[in-house]
PDB file of C-alpha atoms in Angstrom:
ATOM      1  CA  MET A1229     123.052 116.556  75.918  1.00  0.00           C
ATOM      2  CA  LEU A1230     120.888 119.166  77.627  1.00  0.00           C
ATOM      3  CA  LEU A1231     118.192 116.632  78.478  1.00  0.00           C
ATOM      4  CA  GLN A1232     120.784 114.172  79.757  1.00  0.00           C
ATOM      5  CA  ARG A1233     122.249 116.899  81.968  1.00  0.00           C
ATOM      6  CA  ASP A1234     118.776 117.742  83.296  1.00  0.00           C
ATOM      7  CA  ASN A1235     118.180 114.057  83.981  1.00  0.00           C
ATOM      8  CA  ARG A1236     121.415 113.815  85.972  1.00  0.00           C
ATOM      9  CA  THR A1237     120.460 116.928  87.922  1.00  0.00           C
ATOM     10  CA  GLN A1238     117.061 115.462  88.771  1.00  0.00           C
ATOM     11  CA  ARG A1239     118.674 112.238  90.003  1.00  0.00           C
ATOM     12  CA  ALA A1240     121.166 114.226  92.097  1.00  0.00           C
ATOM     13  CA  VAL A1241     118.381 116.288  93.691  1.00  0.00           C
ATOM     14  CA  LEU A1242     116.327 113.143  94.334  1.00  0.00           C
ATOM     15  CA  SER A1243     119.320 111.462  95.978  1.00  0.00           C
ATOM     16  CA  LEU A1244     119.898 114.528  98.163  1.00  0.00           C
ATOM     17  CA  LEU A1245     116.268 114.627  99.299  1.00  0.00           C
ATOM     18  CA  GLY A1246     116.244 110.862  99.877  1.00  0.00           C
ATOM     19  CA  ILE A1247     119.376 110.954 102.054  1.00  0.00           C
ATOM     20  CA  LEU A1248     117.987 113.893 104.068  1.00  0.00           C
ATOM     21  CA  ALA A1249     114.645 112.097 104.544  1.00  0.00           C
ATOM     22  CA  GLY A1250     116.472 108.978 105.706  1.00  0.00           C
ATOM     23  CA  SER A1251     118.579 111.076 108.105  1.00  0.00           C
ATOM     24  CA  PHE A1252     115.394 112.562 109.560  1.00  0.00           C
ATOM     25  CA  LEU A1253     113.838 109.163 110.272  1.00  0.00           C
ATOM     26  CA  TYR A1254     117.106 107.747 111.592  1.00  0.00           C
ATOM     27  CA  THR A1255     117.697 110.564 114.072  1.00  0.00           C
ATOM     28  CA  PHE A1256     114.023 110.593 115.051  1.00  0.00           C
ATOM     29  CA  GLY A1257     114.412 106.984 116.185  1.00  0.00           C
ATOM     30  CA  LEU A1258     117.695 107.779 117.930  1.00  0.00           C
ATOM     31  CA  ASN A1259     116.377 110.746 119.907  1.00  0.00           C
ATOM     32  CA  ASN A1260     112.965 109.399 120.851  1.00  0.00           C
ATOM     33  CA  PHE A1261     113.763 105.770 121.595  1.00  0.00           C
ATOM     34  CA  ILE A1262     117.483 105.023 121.810  1.00  0.00           C
ATOM     35  CA  ILE A1263     118.903 108.113 123.527  1.00  0.00           C
ATOM     36  CA  ALA A1264     115.760 108.696 125.611  1.00  0.00           C
ATOM     37  CA  ASN A1265     116.260 105.250 127.201  1.00  0.00           C
ATOM     38  CA  ARG A1266     120.083 105.356 127.332  1.00  0.00           C
ATOM     39  CA  LEU A1267     120.507 102.532 124.855  1.00  0.00           C
ATOM     40  CA  ALA A1268     123.423 102.026 122.492  1.00  0.00           C
ATOM     41  CA  GLU A1269     123.929 102.063 118.749  1.00  0.00           C
ATOM     42  CA  GLY A1270     126.586 100.557 116.528  1.00  0.00           C
ATOM     43  CA  GLY A1271     129.393 102.301 114.657  1.00  0.00           C
ATOM     44  CA  PHE A1272     130.420 105.910 115.159  1.00  0.00           C
ATOM     45  CA  VAL A1273     126.906 106.911 116.146  1.00  0.00           C
ATOM     46  CA  GLY A1274     127.328 104.538 119.075  1.00  0.00           C
ATOM     47  CA  VAL A1275     130.598 106.255 119.994  1.00  0.00           C
ATOM     48  CA  SER A1276     128.798 109.602 119.848  1.00  0.00           C
ATOM     49  CA  LEU A1277     126.083 108.269 122.162  1.00  0.00           C
ATOM     50  CA  LEU A1278     128.755 107.367 124.705  1.00  0.00           C
ATOM     51  CA  GLY A1279     129.899 110.995 124.468  1.00  0.00           C
ATOM     52  CA  ILE A1280     126.364 112.074 125.362  1.00  0.00           C
ATOM     53  CA  TYR A1281     126.092 109.701 128.318  1.00  0.00           C
ATOM     54  CA  LEU A1282     129.544 110.492 129.743  1.00  0.00           C
ATOM     55  CA  TYR A1283     130.183 114.146 128.917  1.00  0.00           C
ATOM     56  CA  ASN A1284     126.873 115.456 127.547  1.00  0.00           C
ATOM     57  CA  ILE A1285     128.487 116.240 124.171  1.00  0.00           C
ATOM     58  CA  PRO A1286     125.780 116.760 121.508  1.00  0.00           C
ATOM     59  CA  LEU A1287     125.529 114.045 118.863  1.00  0.00           C
ATOM     60  CA  SER A1288     125.640 116.651 116.111  1.00  0.00           C
ATOM     61  CA  VAL A1289     129.104 117.812 117.243  1.00  0.00           C
ATOM     62  CA  SER A1290     130.838 114.554 118.163  1.00  0.00           C
ATOM     63  CA  PHE A1291     129.553 112.623 115.133  1.00  0.00           C
ATOM     64  CA  LEU A1292     130.738 115.311 112.727  1.00  0.00           C
ATOM     65  CA  VAL A1293     134.150 115.676 114.414  1.00  0.00           C
ATOM     66  CA  LEU A1294     134.742 111.904 114.460  1.00  0.00           C
ATOM     67  CA  ASN A1295     134.002 111.642 110.744  1.00  0.00           C
ATOM     68  CA  ILE A1296     136.138 114.542 109.476  1.00  0.00           C
ATOM     69  CA  PRO A1297     139.471 112.620 109.332  1.00  0.00           C
ATOM     70  CA  LEU A1298     137.731 109.598 107.826  1.00  0.00           C
ATOM     71  CA  LEU A1299     136.187 111.750 105.112  1.00  0.00           C
ATOM     72  CA  PHE A1300     139.661 112.837 104.033  1.00  0.00           C
ATOM     73  CA  LEU A1301     140.761 109.199 104.034  1.00  0.00           C
ATOM     74  CA  GLY A1302     137.708 108.233 101.992  1.00  0.00           C
ATOM     75  CA  TRP A1303     138.343 111.048  99.496  1.00  0.00           C
ATOM     76  CA  TYR A1304     141.884 109.788  98.978  1.00  0.00           C
ATOM     77  CA  ARG A1305     140.991 106.102  98.751  1.00  0.00           C
ATOM     78  CA  PHE A1306     137.522 105.919  97.175  1.00  0.00           C
ATOM     79  CA  GLY A1307     137.064 109.037  95.078  1.00  0.00           C
ATOM     80  CA  ARG A1308     134.854 112.096  94.944  1.00  0.00           C
ATOM     81  CA  THR A1309     131.476 110.516  94.116  1.00  0.00           C
ATOM     82  CA  PHE A1310     131.461 108.194  97.121  1.00  0.00           C
ATOM     83  CA  ILE A1311     132.618 110.892  99.521  1.00  0.00           C
ATOM     84  CA  LEU A1312     130.154 113.558  98.342  1.00  0.00           C
ATOM     85  CA  LYS A1313     127.181 111.357  99.216  1.00  0.00           C
ATOM     86  CA  THR A1314     128.888 110.329 102.449  1.00  0.00           C
ATOM     87  CA  VAL A1315     129.345 113.994 103.373  1.00  0.00           C
ATOM     88  CA  ILE A1316     125.633 114.565 102.731  1.00  0.00           C
ATOM     89  CA  GLY A1317     124.805 111.588 104.951  1.00  0.00           C
ATOM     90  CA  VAL A1318     127.126 112.671 107.771  1.00  0.00           C
ATOM     91  CA  VAL A1319     125.990 116.320 107.701  1.00  0.00           C
ATOM     92  CA  GLY A1320     122.375 115.201 107.323  1.00  0.00           C
ATOM     93  CA  VAL A1321     122.559 113.027 110.450  1.00  0.00           C
ATOM     94  CA  SER A1322     124.318 115.799 112.403  1.00  0.00           C
ATOM     95  CA  VAL A1323     121.790 118.481 111.427  1.00  0.00           C
ATOM     96  CA  MET A1324     118.717 116.272 111.757  1.00  0.00           C
ATOM     97  CA  SER A1325     119.821 115.068 115.193  1.00  0.00           C
ATOM     98  CA  GLU A1326     119.401 118.662 116.414  1.00  0.00           C
ATOM     99  CA  PHE A1327     116.172 119.184 114.476  1.00  0.00           C
ATOM    100  CA  THR A1328     114.456 116.038 115.827  1.00  0.00           C
ATOM    101  CA  MET A1329     115.737 116.421 119.394  1.00  0.00           C
ATOM    102  CA  ASP A1330     112.740 118.469 120.578  1.00  0.00           C
ATOM    103  CA  LEU A1331     110.376 117.752 117.679  1.00  0.00           C
ATOM    104  CA  PHE A1332     108.432 114.968 119.408  1.00  0.00           C
ATOM    105  CA  HIS A1333     108.503 113.396 122.837  1.00  0.00           C
ATOM    106  CA  MET A1334     107.180 109.854 122.555  1.00  0.00           C
ATOM    107  CA  GLY A1335     107.714 109.141 126.261  1.00  0.00           C
ATOM    108  CA  VAL A1336     108.340 105.400 125.798  1.00  0.00           C
ATOM    109  CA  GLN A1337     109.907 104.123 129.019  1.00  0.00           C
ATOM    110  CA  ASP A1338     109.743 100.378 128.375  1.00  0.00           C
ATOM    111  CA  LYS A1339     113.248  99.522 127.125  1.00  0.00           C
ATOM    112  CA  LEU A1340     112.045  96.561 125.078  1.00  0.00           C
ATOM    113  CA  LEU A1341     109.507  98.706 123.202  1.00  0.00           C
ATOM    114  CA  ALA A1342     112.124 101.426 122.833  1.00  0.00           C
ATOM    115  CA  SER A1343     114.636  98.983 121.344  1.00  0.00           C
ATOM    116  CA  LEU A1344     112.047  97.594 118.914  1.00  0.00           C
ATOM    117  CA  TYR A1345     110.727 100.948 117.717  1.00  0.00           C
ATOM    118  CA  GLY A1346     114.195 102.477 117.751  1.00  0.00           C
ATOM    119  CA  GLY A1347     115.427  99.608 115.579  1.00  0.00           C
ATOM    120  CA  VAL A1348     112.514 100.035 113.151  1.00  0.00           C
ATOM    121  CA  PHE A1349     113.010 103.791 112.686  1.00  0.00           C
ATOM    122  CA  SER A1350     116.788 103.446 112.503  1.00  0.00           C
ATOM    123  CA  GLY A1351     116.460 100.662 109.946  1.00  0.00           C
ATOM    124  CA  ILE A1352     114.022 102.593 107.775  1.00  0.00           C
ATOM    125  CA  GLY A1353     116.176 105.714 107.921  1.00  0.00           C
ATOM    126  CA  LEU A1354     119.464 103.950 107.177  1.00  0.00           C
ATOM    127  CA  GLY A1355     117.806 101.826 104.511  1.00  0.00           C
ATOM    128  CA  ILE A1356     116.607 104.949 102.691  1.00  0.00           C
ATOM    129  CA  ILE A1357     120.064 106.532 102.986  1.00  0.00           C
ATOM    130  CA  PHE A1358     121.717 103.411 101.562  1.00  0.00           C
ATOM    131  CA  ARG A1359     119.093 103.051  98.843  1.00  0.00           C
ATOM    132  CA  PHE A1360     119.900 106.531  97.545  1.00  0.00           C
ATOM    133  CA  GLY A1361     123.621 105.763  97.501  1.00  0.00           C
ATOM    134  CA  GLY A1362     124.581 107.559 100.699  1.00  0.00           C
ATOM    135  CA  THR A1363     126.326 106.336 103.844  1.00  0.00           C
ATOM    136  CA  THR A1364     126.756 107.646 107.364  1.00  0.00           C
ATOM    137  CA  GLY A1365     130.552 107.447 107.152  1.00  0.00           C
ATOM    138  CA  GLY A1366     132.459 106.205 110.178  1.00  0.00           C
ATOM    139  CA  ALA A1367     132.535 102.441 110.337  1.00  0.00           C
ATOM    140  CA  ASP A1368     131.587 102.126 106.673  1.00  0.00           C
ATOM    141  CA  ILE A1369     134.719 103.997 105.544  1.00  0.00           C
ATOM    142  CA  ILE A1370     136.904 102.024 107.946  1.00  0.00           C
ATOM    143  CA  ALA A1371     135.402  98.745 106.725  1.00  0.00           C
ATOM    144  CA  ARG A1372     135.995  99.663 103.075  1.00  0.00           C
ATOM    145  CA  TYR A1373     139.587 100.670 103.807  1.00  0.00           C
ATOM    146  CA  VAL A1374     140.349  97.492 105.772  1.00  0.00           C
ATOM    147  CA  ASN A1375     138.769  95.435 102.996  1.00  0.00           C
ATOM    148  CA  GLN A1376     141.050  96.977 100.373  1.00  0.00           C
ATOM    149  CA  LYS A1377     144.157  96.971 102.573  1.00  0.00           C
ATOM    150  CA  PHE A1378     143.922  93.588 104.310  1.00  0.00           C
ATOM    151  CA  GLY A1379     141.154  91.720 102.465  1.00  0.00           C
ATOM    152  CA  TRP A1380     138.830  91.442 105.475  1.00  0.00           C
ATOM    153  CA  SER A1381     135.133  91.402 104.675  1.00  0.00           C
ATOM    154  CA  MET A1382     133.280  94.649 105.364  1.00  0.00           C
ATOM    155  CA  GLY A1383     130.636  92.816 107.395  1.00  0.00           C
ATOM    156  CA  ARG A1384     133.261  91.326 109.712  1.00  0.00           C
ATOM    157  CA  THR A1385     134.943  94.691 110.324  1.00  0.00           C
ATOM    158  CA  MET A1386     131.663  96.503 110.989  1.00  0.00           C
ATOM    159  CA  PHE A1387     130.546  93.712 113.320  1.00  0.00           C
ATOM    160  CA  ALA A1388     133.831  93.998 115.261  1.00  0.00           C
ATOM    161  CA  ILE A1389     133.335  97.758 115.649  1.00  0.00           C
ATOM    162  CA  ASP A1390     129.749  97.237 116.835  1.00  0.00           C
ATOM    163  CA  VAL A1391     130.888  94.636 119.389  1.00  0.00           C
ATOM    164  CA  ILE A1392     133.488  97.042 120.790  1.00  0.00           C
ATOM    165  CA  VAL A1393     130.929  99.851 121.068  1.00  0.00           C
ATOM    166  CA  ILE A1394     128.221  97.685 122.631  1.00  0.00           C
ATOM    167  CA  THR A1395     130.717  96.165 125.092  1.00  0.00           C
ATOM    168  CA  SER A1396     131.804  99.665 126.136  1.00  0.00           C
ATOM    169  CA  THR A1397     128.152 100.546 126.620  1.00  0.00           C
ATOM    170  CA  ALA A1398     127.722  97.588 128.968  1.00  0.00           C
ATOM    171  CA  PHE A1399     130.347  99.036 131.313  1.00  0.00           C
ATOM    172  CA  ILE A1400     128.949 102.575 131.138  1.00  0.00           C
ATOM    173  CA  VAL A1401     125.148 102.245 131.174  1.00  0.00           C
ATOM    174  CA  GLY A1402     124.739  98.643 132.303  1.00  0.00           C
ATOM    175  CA  LYS A1403     124.418  95.130 130.893  1.00  0.00           C
ATOM    176  CA  ASP A1404     120.642  95.325 130.477  1.00  0.00           C
ATOM    177  CA  ALA A1405     120.912  98.393 128.262  1.00  0.00           C
ATOM    178  CA  ALA A1406     123.571  96.666 126.163  1.00  0.00           C
ATOM    179  CA  MET A1407     121.347  93.609 125.684  1.00  0.00           C
ATOM    180  CA  TYR A1408     118.362  95.739 124.665  1.00  0.00           C
ATOM    181  CA  SER A1409     120.690  97.569 122.287  1.00  0.00           C
ATOM    182  CA  LEU A1410     121.520  94.275 120.572  1.00  0.00           C
ATOM    183  CA  VAL A1411     117.786  93.791 119.983  1.00  0.00           C
ATOM    184  CA  ALA A1412     117.606  97.242 118.382  1.00  0.00           C
ATOM    185  CA  LEU A1413     120.640  96.494 116.182  1.00  0.00           C
ATOM    186  CA  PHE A1414     119.132  93.191 115.026  1.00  0.00           C
ATOM    187  CA  VAL A1415     115.769  94.798 114.193  1.00  0.00           C
ATOM    188  CA  SER A1416     117.519  97.657 112.413  1.00  0.00           C
ATOM    189  CA  ALA A1417     119.582  95.260 110.270  1.00  0.00           C
ATOM    190  CA  ARG A1418     116.480  93.331 109.209  1.00  0.00           C
ATOM    191  CA  VAL A1419     114.531  96.496 108.382  1.00  0.00           C
ATOM    192  CA  ILE A1420     117.464  97.822 106.318  1.00  0.00           C
ATOM    193  CA  ASP A1421     117.306  94.620 104.236  1.00  0.00           C
ATOM    194  CA  VAL A1422     113.555  95.033 103.724  1.00  0.00           C
ATOM    195  CA  VAL A1423     113.892  98.677 102.660  1.00  0.00           C
ATOM    196  CA  ASN A1424     116.706  97.909 100.222  1.00  0.00           C
ATOM    197  CA  GLU A1425     115.491  94.586  98.855  1.00  0.00           C
ATOM    198  CA  GLY A1426     111.740  94.791  99.422  1.00  0.00           C
ATOM    199  CA  VAL A1427     109.352  92.219 100.827  1.00  0.00           C
ATOM    200  CA  SER A1428     109.445  89.672  98.083  1.00  0.00           C
ATOM    201  CA  ASN A1429     106.375  87.680  97.095  1.00  0.00           C
ATOM    202  CA  SER A1430     108.304  85.796  94.410  1.00  0.00           C
ATOM    203  CA  ARG A1431     110.065  82.456  94.577  1.00  0.00           C
ATOM    204  CA  ALA A1432     112.532  80.837  92.204  1.00  0.00           C
ATOM    205  CA  MET A1433     112.147  77.097  91.682  1.00  0.00           C
ATOM    206  CA  PHE A1434     114.708  74.623  90.348  1.00  0.00           C
ATOM    207  CA  ILE A1435     113.118  71.335  89.266  1.00  0.00           C
ATOM    208  CA  ILE A1436     115.230  68.302  88.372  1.00  0.00           C
ATOM    209  CA  SER A1437     113.260  65.549  86.695  1.00  0.00           C
ATOM    210  CA  ASP A1438     113.232  63.162  83.761  1.00  0.00           C
ATOM    211  CA  GLU A1439     110.013  64.857  82.651  1.00  0.00           C
ATOM    212  CA  THR A1440     111.027  68.499  82.826  1.00  0.00           C
ATOM    213  CA  GLN A1441     109.536  69.344  79.411  1.00  0.00           C
ATOM    214  CA  LYS A1442     106.091  68.051  80.439  1.00  0.00           C
ATOM    215  CA  ILE A1443     106.256  69.984  83.702  1.00  0.00           C
ATOM    216  CA  ALA A1444     107.367  73.107  81.824  1.00  0.00           C
ATOM    217  CA  ASP A1445     104.441  72.756  79.405  1.00  0.00           C
ATOM    218  CA  MET A1446     101.983  72.498  82.303  1.00  0.00           C
ATOM    219  CA  ILE A1447     103.444  75.558  84.033  1.00  0.00           C
ATOM    220  CA  GLN A1448     103.294  77.596  80.834  1.00  0.00           C
ATOM    221  CA  THR A1449      99.729  76.469  80.071  1.00  0.00           C
ATOM    222  CA  GLU A1450      98.130  76.616  83.518  1.00  0.00           C
ATOM    223  CA  LEU A1451     100.107  79.386  85.210  1.00  0.00           C
ATOM    224  CA  GLU A1452     101.202  81.311  82.098  1.00  0.00           C
ATOM    225  CA  ARG A1453     104.705  81.566  83.531  1.00  0.00           C
ATOM    226  CA  GLY A1454     107.789  81.476  81.364  1.00  0.00           C
ATOM    227  CA  THR A1455     110.264  78.679  82.024  1.00  0.00           C
ATOM    228  CA  THR A1456     113.912  78.000  81.220  1.00  0.00           C
ATOM    229  CA  LEU A1457     115.508  74.594  80.657  1.00  0.00           C
ATOM    230  CA  LEU A1458     119.123  74.348  81.791  1.00  0.00           C
ATOM    231  CA  HIS A1459     121.607  71.616  80.978  1.00  0.00           C
ATOM    232  CA  GLY A1460     122.946  69.635  83.932  1.00  0.00           C
ATOM    233  CA  VAL A1461     124.889  66.487  84.676  1.00  0.00           C
ATOM    234  CA  GLY A1462     124.173  64.149  87.588  1.00  0.00           C
ATOM    235  CA  GLY A1463     127.104  64.249  89.997  1.00  0.00           C
ATOM    236  CA  TYR A1464     126.701  60.609  90.996  1.00  0.00           C
ATOM    237  CA  THR A1465     125.293  58.979  87.855  1.00  0.00           C
ATOM    238  CA  GLY A1466     127.070  61.135  85.275  1.00  0.00           C
ATOM    239  CA  ARG A1467     123.842  61.221  83.264  1.00  0.00           C
ATOM    240  CA  ASP A1468     122.700  64.306  81.362  1.00  0.00           C
ATOM    241  CA  LYS A1469     119.800  66.043  83.042  1.00  0.00           C
ATOM    242  CA  GLN A1470     117.539  68.957  82.248  1.00  0.00           C
ATOM    243  CA  VAL A1471     116.951  71.429  85.054  1.00  0.00           C
ATOM    244  CA  LEU A1472     113.783  73.514  84.910  1.00  0.00           C
ATOM    245  CA  TYR A1473     114.027  77.066  86.243  1.00  0.00           C
ATOM    246  CA  VAL A1474     110.901  79.132  86.871  1.00  0.00           C
ATOM    247  CA  VAL A1475     109.949  82.156  88.980  1.00  0.00           C
ATOM    248  CA  VAL A1476     106.455  82.095  90.476  1.00  0.00           C
ATOM    249  CA  SER A1477     104.506  83.942  93.130  1.00  0.00           C
ATOM    250  CA  ARG A1478     104.391  82.498  96.634  1.00  0.00           C
ATOM    251  CA  ASP A1479     100.830  81.194  96.315  1.00  0.00           C
ATOM    252  CA  GLU A1480     101.713  79.344  93.086  1.00  0.00           C
ATOM    253  CA  ILE A1481     104.347  77.124  94.718  1.00  0.00           C
ATOM    254  CA  SER A1482     101.829  74.503  95.837  1.00  0.00           C
ATOM    255  CA  ARG A1483     100.359  74.313  92.321  1.00  0.00           C
ATOM    256  CA  VAL A1484     103.807  73.692  90.813  1.00  0.00           C
ATOM    257  CA  GLN A1485     104.462  71.034  93.461  1.00  0.00           C
ATOM    258  CA  GLU A1486     101.192  69.338  92.553  1.00  0.00           C
ATOM    259  CA  MET A1487     102.153  69.376  88.865  1.00  0.00           C
ATOM    260  CA  CYS A1488     105.453  67.703  89.711  1.00  0.00           C
ATOM    261  CA  ARG A1489     103.689  65.046  91.798  1.00  0.00           C
ATOM    262  CA  THR A1490     101.332  64.349  88.905  1.00  0.00           C
ATOM    263  CA  VAL A1491     103.999  64.120  86.187  1.00  0.00           C
ATOM    264  CA  ASP A1492     106.997  62.757  88.125  1.00  0.00           C
ATOM    265  CA  PRO A1493     106.628  61.865  91.825  1.00  0.00           C
ATOM    266  CA  HIS A1494     110.429  61.437  92.013  1.00  0.00           C
ATOM    267  CA  ALA A1495     111.195  64.994  90.892  1.00  0.00           C
ATOM    268  CA  PHE A1496     113.608  67.055  93.001  1.00  0.00           C
ATOM    269  CA  LEU A1497     112.567  70.646  93.823  1.00  0.00           C
ATOM    270  CA  VAL A1498     114.468  73.567  95.325  1.00  0.00           C
ATOM    271  CA  VAL A1499     112.631  76.777  96.254  1.00  0.00           C
ATOM    272  CA  ASN A1500     114.510  80.048  96.859  1.00  0.00           C
ATOM    273  CA  GLU A1501     113.303  83.497  97.868  1.00  0.00           C
ATOM    274  CA  VAL A1502     114.222  86.133  95.288  1.00  0.00           C
ATOM    275  CA  HIS A1503     114.182  89.934  95.203  1.00  0.00           C
ATOM    276  CA  ASP A1504     113.587  92.532  92.496  1.00  0.00           C
ATOM    277  CA  VAL A1505     112.025  90.253  89.891  1.00  0.00           C
ATOM    278  CA  LEU A1506     111.730  92.388  86.773  1.00  0.00           C
ATOM    279  CA  GLY A1507     110.170  91.468  83.462  1.00  0.00           C
ATOM    280  CA  GLU A1508     106.964  90.152  81.937  1.00  0.00           C
ATOM    281  CA  GLY A1509     104.506  88.863  84.516  1.00  0.00           C
ATOM    282  CA  PHE A1510     106.245  90.694  87.384  1.00  0.00           C
ATOM    283  CA  ASN A1511     107.451  94.268  87.882  1.00  0.00           C
ATOM    284  CA  PRO A1512     108.138  96.055  84.578  1.00  0.00           C
ATOM    285  CA  LEU A1513     111.757  96.411  83.516  1.00  0.00           C
ATOM    286  CA  LYS A1514     112.107 100.174  83.479  1.00  0.00           C
ATOM    287  CA  GLN A1515     114.606 101.924  81.265  1.00  0.00           C
ATOM    288  CA  PRO A1516     115.212 105.395  82.741  1.00  0.00           C
ATOM    289  CA  GLY A1517     115.839 108.070  80.179  1.00  0.00           C
ATOM    290  CA  LYS A1518     114.578 106.117  77.162  1.00  0.00           C
ATOM    291  CA  LYS A1519     111.527 108.313  76.652  1.00  0.00           C
ATOM    292  CA  LEU A1520     113.639 111.417  77.046  1.00  0.00           C
ATOM    293  CA  ASN A1521     116.067 110.242  74.384  1.00  0.00           C
ATOM    294  CA  LEU A1522     113.247 109.451  71.968  1.00  0.00           C
ATOM    295  CA  LYS A1523     111.681 112.828  72.554  1.00  0.00           C
ATOM    296  CA  PHE A1524     115.010 114.526  72.007  1.00  0.00           C
ATOM    297  CA  GLU A1525     115.577 112.726  68.700  1.00  0.00           C
ATOM    298  CA  LYS A1526     112.097 113.632  67.528  1.00  0.00           C
ATOM    299  CA  THR A1527     112.663 117.290  68.360  1.00  0.00           C
ATOM    300  CA  LYS A1528     115.999 117.232  66.611  1.00  0.00           C
ATOM    301  CA  ASN A1529     114.470 115.870  63.413  1.00  0.00           C
TER     302      ASN A1529
END
């Protein structure tokens, strides 16, 4: 029990440090690229930026004030665990926005470069926050609430909020700034996906053929990749079919295609990008805490 408690404490501390690190990178991108060039951002951060441009209200103040009522709503609707990490994310962004304000002055005046680099830093920062289970509150809480209450998808709600904020920006700081802001939002979204899912070098292949067993044998012999045979039925012919499923690296796709051409030129192949491939031949399937448990049992005996 003691070791399990220590393990939970370590994970909690790691999550806290990860969310704070992500907040640092996120606000660094905001201050040095987005705010410095009067560009916009989505969600409640975007609303806070409008407060800066119109009334010179610090981001740290307006962002925290806007989120306070939503944090109470989130506590009531989604529970303590979700809100605690959200509070860390919100406070982290507020504090780090002050800390990074005068930390560096990149001096980038080209709005296109500013939108690209701002999107990269924002994406890395938010991706790290999300990866450690945190959020930046605001639109995320609203989207979750609307999803539970009305069944709307979270992506649709967050997109609607972003559109409203960016449109408001167009009237306040100009259409060009709003268009550059869309570039930053797009880059940020893509970088968030990369941080959370990784840059995958693996591909999953579905192979439909009358000679799937021969193809599977060749893959196992020449590539030393494990394969799985699935049962299928032809939608048009009604005939039983075997579907071969295999995960290979990107540079092995052409070799599998050549095997299929050799064995069955009429084979049908589908190639999909996959993420987080764990197991033999790829990344190891880690089991956190297993060594600790074994050590504890040994000590107990």
